[in-house]
Amino acid sequence: MSVHGESTFEAVIEQSLLDSGWTRGLPGNYDRQLGLDTSELFAFIGATQNEAWLRLVAYHGNSQDEAQKRFKQYLAKQIDERGPLDVLRRGVKDRGILFRLAFFKPAHSITDDALNLYRANRLSVTRQLRYSESNQNSVDLALFVNGIPLATAELKNELTKQTVEDAKAQYRTDRDPRELLFARRTLAHFAVDQNLVFVTTRLAGEKTRFLPFNTGSEGPGVSGGAGNPTAQGYRTAYLWEQIWHPDTWMDLVRRFLHTEKESRALIFPRYHQWHAVTQLTEHAAAHGAGHNYLVMHSAGSGKSNTIAWLAHRLSSLHSAANEPVFDKVIIITDRVVLDRQLQDTVFQFEHVPGVVQRIDKDSAQLATALQGETAKIIITTMQKFPFVLDKVSGLKGKKFAVVVDEAHSSQSGDSAAALKKVLLKMGSDDVDESGDLLTASALARGRHETLSYFAFTATPKPKTLELFGTPHPVTGNLYPFHTYSMRQAIEESFILDTLKNYVTYKSYWKLANANVDDPEVDPKKAGSQLARFAVLHPTMMAQKAEVIVEHFLKHTAQRLGGRAKAMVVTGSREAAARLYTALKKYIELHGYTGCAPLVAFSGDLELDGVEVSEAKLNGFAEGELPERFAYTAADDKFAGGPRAKQPVEYKILVVAEKYQTGFDQPLLTTMYVDKPLKGVAAVQTLSRLNRTHPLKGQGDVFVLDFVNEAGDITEQFKPFFETAATMPTDPNLLYTAENAVTSYALLVDSEMQAYADALLEAEGKAKTDAALQKAHAALYRFTEPARDRYVALAADDPDAAEGFRAALRDFTRMYAFLSQVVPYQDAGLERLYLYGRALLNRLPRTEDASVDIGEVQLTHLRISETGRHDASLSPEGEQMLPGFLGGGAGPQNDPDKVALSELIEVFNDRFGIGLGEGDKIWVEQQIQALSEDGVVEAAALVNDESNFGVVCDKRIEDVILSRHDDNGKLMQRYLDDDTLRSQLNQFARSQAYRLIRRKHGLT
């Protein structure tokens, strides 16, 4: 045996396994026909279930040989039918006699018998296992549990110039997936060299897909890239020392490996998933309830499975003293798919229905689930908790693990405090020994020893890190408890890099002031209206629609075998509706197919005097959109015919806010961005493109951005590419904010105390309608004097009044957050918070005067490509996020007003660089010509707009046709598209009427 040879590497791994408790399997004991090591099988049964075995032998005329022959044949058949996982977990019944094929470690170690049976499992490793009945092919290593083969491994040695890639190739080309060992026995196959590990759960020849099973370049649970860190020995030793350790291997079999219900694919955890669940549960078992954990796992990290495994482990977790760590596990998520996945997964582990329950009815259902014994894992949404404050009782002393899926800001502030009150009834007077209700309410906001949060997110905000992060032992800075970075996920090909192919466009435009007078306007308010006018202008929408459709048809439509889809991200509901309409018009005008659009936005919207909604525009209910958009004709053998699954294949989805987070559609390859993107929203929105698909590669992913600069987007991604951290908040900031409120001398201590007493008493005792009405009247009465003082101050000094409102608003927001992080237990702060929150709702608001920009015209427009960029990030290490500094915008001073013409000139200088005569807007030219026509002008001066239309409609097309050389392309559209012509006529008529009458001072 050469020191450089592969067999030496094989021997090292074998010896490590033997040292940890495995036994050496003999290749000759493997029954190639049945796919079992019968020697290990019967040794295990004899050691653990001899009495049952003797009963079975009696059925076979007391013949051991006959009993063994029949049983191993029956067991092989059961494995063929049910799979090895189910057989190992539930055993088999032969002639009514139950035989366990494995014993798993109990959640607690109270009974020695259970541990003895667990220790009697026979884990064996066999080298050079010849597995085939038709040839002498062998695998380097085969891992058995009680005679049932569960995994194989092919080892390669870099010292002989072979790597893990050669091991993958060997599985793909030299291992027949139809062989019994691979087809119906083993669950996982490892390709291993000294540096890297890859795993697959299904051999499929050349199509076999191996996934990386590595710790990360910097080690597990911290920021890094793909691969494994340097080590004194082998970089991949964690595989046989940790994963193949008997305790870990049996735990994987019992509580990790499972079959996905829809695809029937076997799920083997990635290394980071196993490590995260293990680290979290070990810490919770050692330290008990009352700790918060932040898991920063990238999109594409398999969070749903990690949460499922974690929830199941937490639901049966015991401490070293054999006490349950948690009574219930509550998962807060908005993803319905997680509910089904959890139920399916946990049922495979437990085989008991009802362990997982989703709260989809009312608060009474939640109360029943929390108090009952069956449901161990409860799934709900944060929005439901405020409705159950008075429903839950009898939960004192209970301990809860709360798993938060995507730890957004909705989990901070009042909603999290409300959750704690639901679970713990912290508002009752027996919480605080002194009986001080106010202090008890303050305590409800901090960490509590009976409640632990496990928060999952790919994009933690500074507040998220403060609420759930782990302090560094030296610096005190707050970090995630466990990290699987975006960088590592991209390098391991679990997600795609959305910034690799980033194309920027820019809209150049000019406006003209068509008002007879030149009104003075607030530059900020008028500026936003001018920008909105330009962005929503029909010509702007038409040009963007043209860019989008032409690009989609040329660059996207044929990708993924014709399955590729695109998303258009807009800045408002109106923009979404108008751009969707413009896309449909452009597609219909040109007779294009294969690019049908959909639109998604919430609520109803008035558009040109007509009320529209997502459902009305699309022609079907909102809830149907994900499935309708997912449909592909390429995967429907009846596509185009009467038996097609749906008549239209939708390719472009226009969205406003909706579907920009949590929308997993792997067929999305292209995004058109027409909205400023900042911070977390930028990452979450663009990450809709990063999902992988068997047909989708990095070259398919494309972003076309009308608004943002590529470099700015790169900066938005930086904090979330590796690890995010933040500095802890200065607890004294809250006292600074308190002083800012009290300095206005509008609040009186006695009134605030009376309000707080009445509020807390009402929360604790008011049960009848009459009592609630009485309590409400008292609360109203105690805020009345402060409100009157504010009104008086606003009349005398409006700026001071607005300063007070801003200071009070800042304090309440700051306290809602900081009181969860810092254990103030300060009755004065709690009192000011409770009172201030109510008073803010009663302070009269100063109505901002609206700004009328009158008649404005878009005179020039050009949309041009400005660059093609690789906006991908490079490793820079952890990123410190700015901590919570407090303070707010404060009162807004009235800005100096400027003439509208001056403001338009500023906008034109900014957005109209390089525009010339060729960029003039055709529609606006026609309006100007129409307003200068003598017949039209005369009619406008003596008629209202309705009667004016009778005259104008007869002249409008003559005027437009007389100017047909101005823009031939749009002119042709005007002539060909009846709908477009009608809309432009109506628009031109209205604009011309106003322009004429303003010119003559009539409006």
PDB file of C-alpha atoms in Angstrom, residues 107 251 255-256 272-289 291 293 295 306-320 323-326 329 401 403 452-454 456 481-482:
ATOM      1  CA  ALA A 107     -34.964  12.814  23.314  1.00  0.00           C
ATOM      2  CA  ASP A 251     -29.800  11.506  13.776  1.00  0.00           C
ATOM      3  CA  ARG A 255     -34.764  13.607  11.794  1.00  0.00           C
ATOM      4  CA  PHE A 256     -33.311  15.077   8.608  1.00  0.00           C
ATOM      5  CA  HIS A 272     -24.818  24.587   6.522  1.00  0.00           C
ATOM      6  CA  GLN A 273     -28.410  23.486   7.192  1.00  0.00           C
ATOM      7  CA  TRP A 274     -27.321  20.602   9.413  1.00  0.00           C
ATOM      8  CA  HIS A 275     -24.779  22.791  11.179  1.00  0.00           C
ATOM      9  CA  ALA A 276     -27.243  25.634  11.815  1.00  0.00           C
ATOM     10  CA  VAL A 277     -29.904  23.334  13.282  1.00  0.00           C
ATOM     11  CA  THR A 278     -27.326  21.527  15.408  1.00  0.00           C
ATOM     12  CA  GLN A 279     -25.740  24.712  16.756  1.00  0.00           C
ATOM     13  CA  LEU A 280     -29.075  26.337  17.548  1.00  0.00           C
ATOM     14  CA  THR A 281     -30.513  23.329  19.347  1.00  0.00           C
ATOM     15  CA  GLU A 282     -27.316  22.648  21.274  1.00  0.00           C
ATOM     16  CA  HIS A 283     -27.238  26.227  22.552  1.00  0.00           C
ATOM     17  CA  ALA A 284     -30.924  26.166  23.463  1.00  0.00           C
ATOM     18  CA  ALA A 285     -30.536  22.826  25.251  1.00  0.00           C
ATOM     19  CA  ALA A 286     -27.559  24.123  27.221  1.00  0.00           C
ATOM     20  CA  HIS A 287     -28.920  27.590  28.073  1.00  0.00           C
ATOM     21  CA  GLY A 288     -32.695  27.073  28.081  1.00  0.00           C
ATOM     22  CA  ALA A 289     -35.376  29.501  26.959  1.00  0.00           C
ATOM     23  CA  HIS A 291     -32.357  33.711  24.225  1.00  0.00           C
ATOM     24  CA  TYR A 293     -30.973  33.904  17.667  1.00  0.00           C
ATOM     25  CA  VAL A 295     -29.804  33.208  11.294  1.00  0.00           C
ATOM     26  CA  THR A 306     -33.973  24.426   7.779  1.00  0.00           C
ATOM     27  CA  ILE A 307     -36.992  25.853   9.586  1.00  0.00           C
ATOM     28  CA  ALA A 308     -38.825  22.522   9.322  1.00  0.00           C
ATOM     29  CA  TRP A 309     -35.895  20.587  10.776  1.00  0.00           C
ATOM     30  CA  LEU A 310     -35.315  23.195  13.489  1.00  0.00           C
ATOM     31  CA  ALA A 311     -38.975  23.324  14.521  1.00  0.00           C
ATOM     32  CA  HIS A 312     -39.146  19.542  14.776  1.00  0.00           C
ATOM     33  CA  ARG A 313     -35.974  19.397  16.867  1.00  0.00           C
ATOM     34  CA  LEU A 314     -37.100  22.201  19.168  1.00  0.00           C
ATOM     35  CA  SER A 315     -40.472  20.544  19.731  1.00  0.00           C
ATOM     36  CA  SER A 316     -38.804  17.558  21.425  1.00  0.00           C
ATOM     37  CA  LEU A 317     -35.654  19.226  22.752  1.00  0.00           C
ATOM     38  CA  HIS A 318     -34.617  18.297  26.296  1.00  0.00           C
ATOM     39  CA  SER A 319     -32.020  19.796  28.587  1.00  0.00           C
ATOM     40  CA  ALA A 320     -29.222  17.897  30.287  1.00  0.00           C
ATOM     41  CA  GLU A 323     -36.561  18.618  31.075  1.00  0.00           C
ATOM     42  CA  PRO A 324     -38.333  19.840  27.922  1.00  0.00           C
ATOM     43  CA  VAL A 325     -36.761  23.135  26.839  1.00  0.00           C
ATOM     44  CA  PHE A 326     -39.951  24.367  25.114  1.00  0.00           C
ATOM     45  CA  VAL A 329     -42.885  25.916  18.861  1.00  0.00           C
ATOM     46  CA  ALA A 401     -39.780  28.890  20.843  1.00  0.00           C
ATOM     47  CA  VAL A 403     -39.348  30.820  14.768  1.00  0.00           C
ATOM     48  CA  SER A 452     -36.821  32.420  22.619  1.00  0.00           C
ATOM     49  CA  TYR A 453     -36.778  33.865  19.122  1.00  0.00           C
ATOM     50  CA  PHE A 454     -35.141  32.073  16.181  1.00  0.00           C
ATOM     51  CA  PHE A 456     -34.291  33.823   9.770  1.00  0.00           C
ATOM     52  CA  PHE A 481     -25.676  33.560  15.398  1.00  0.00           C
ATOM     53  CA  HIS A 482     -25.196  31.638  12.152  1.00  0.00           C
TER      54      HIS A 482
END
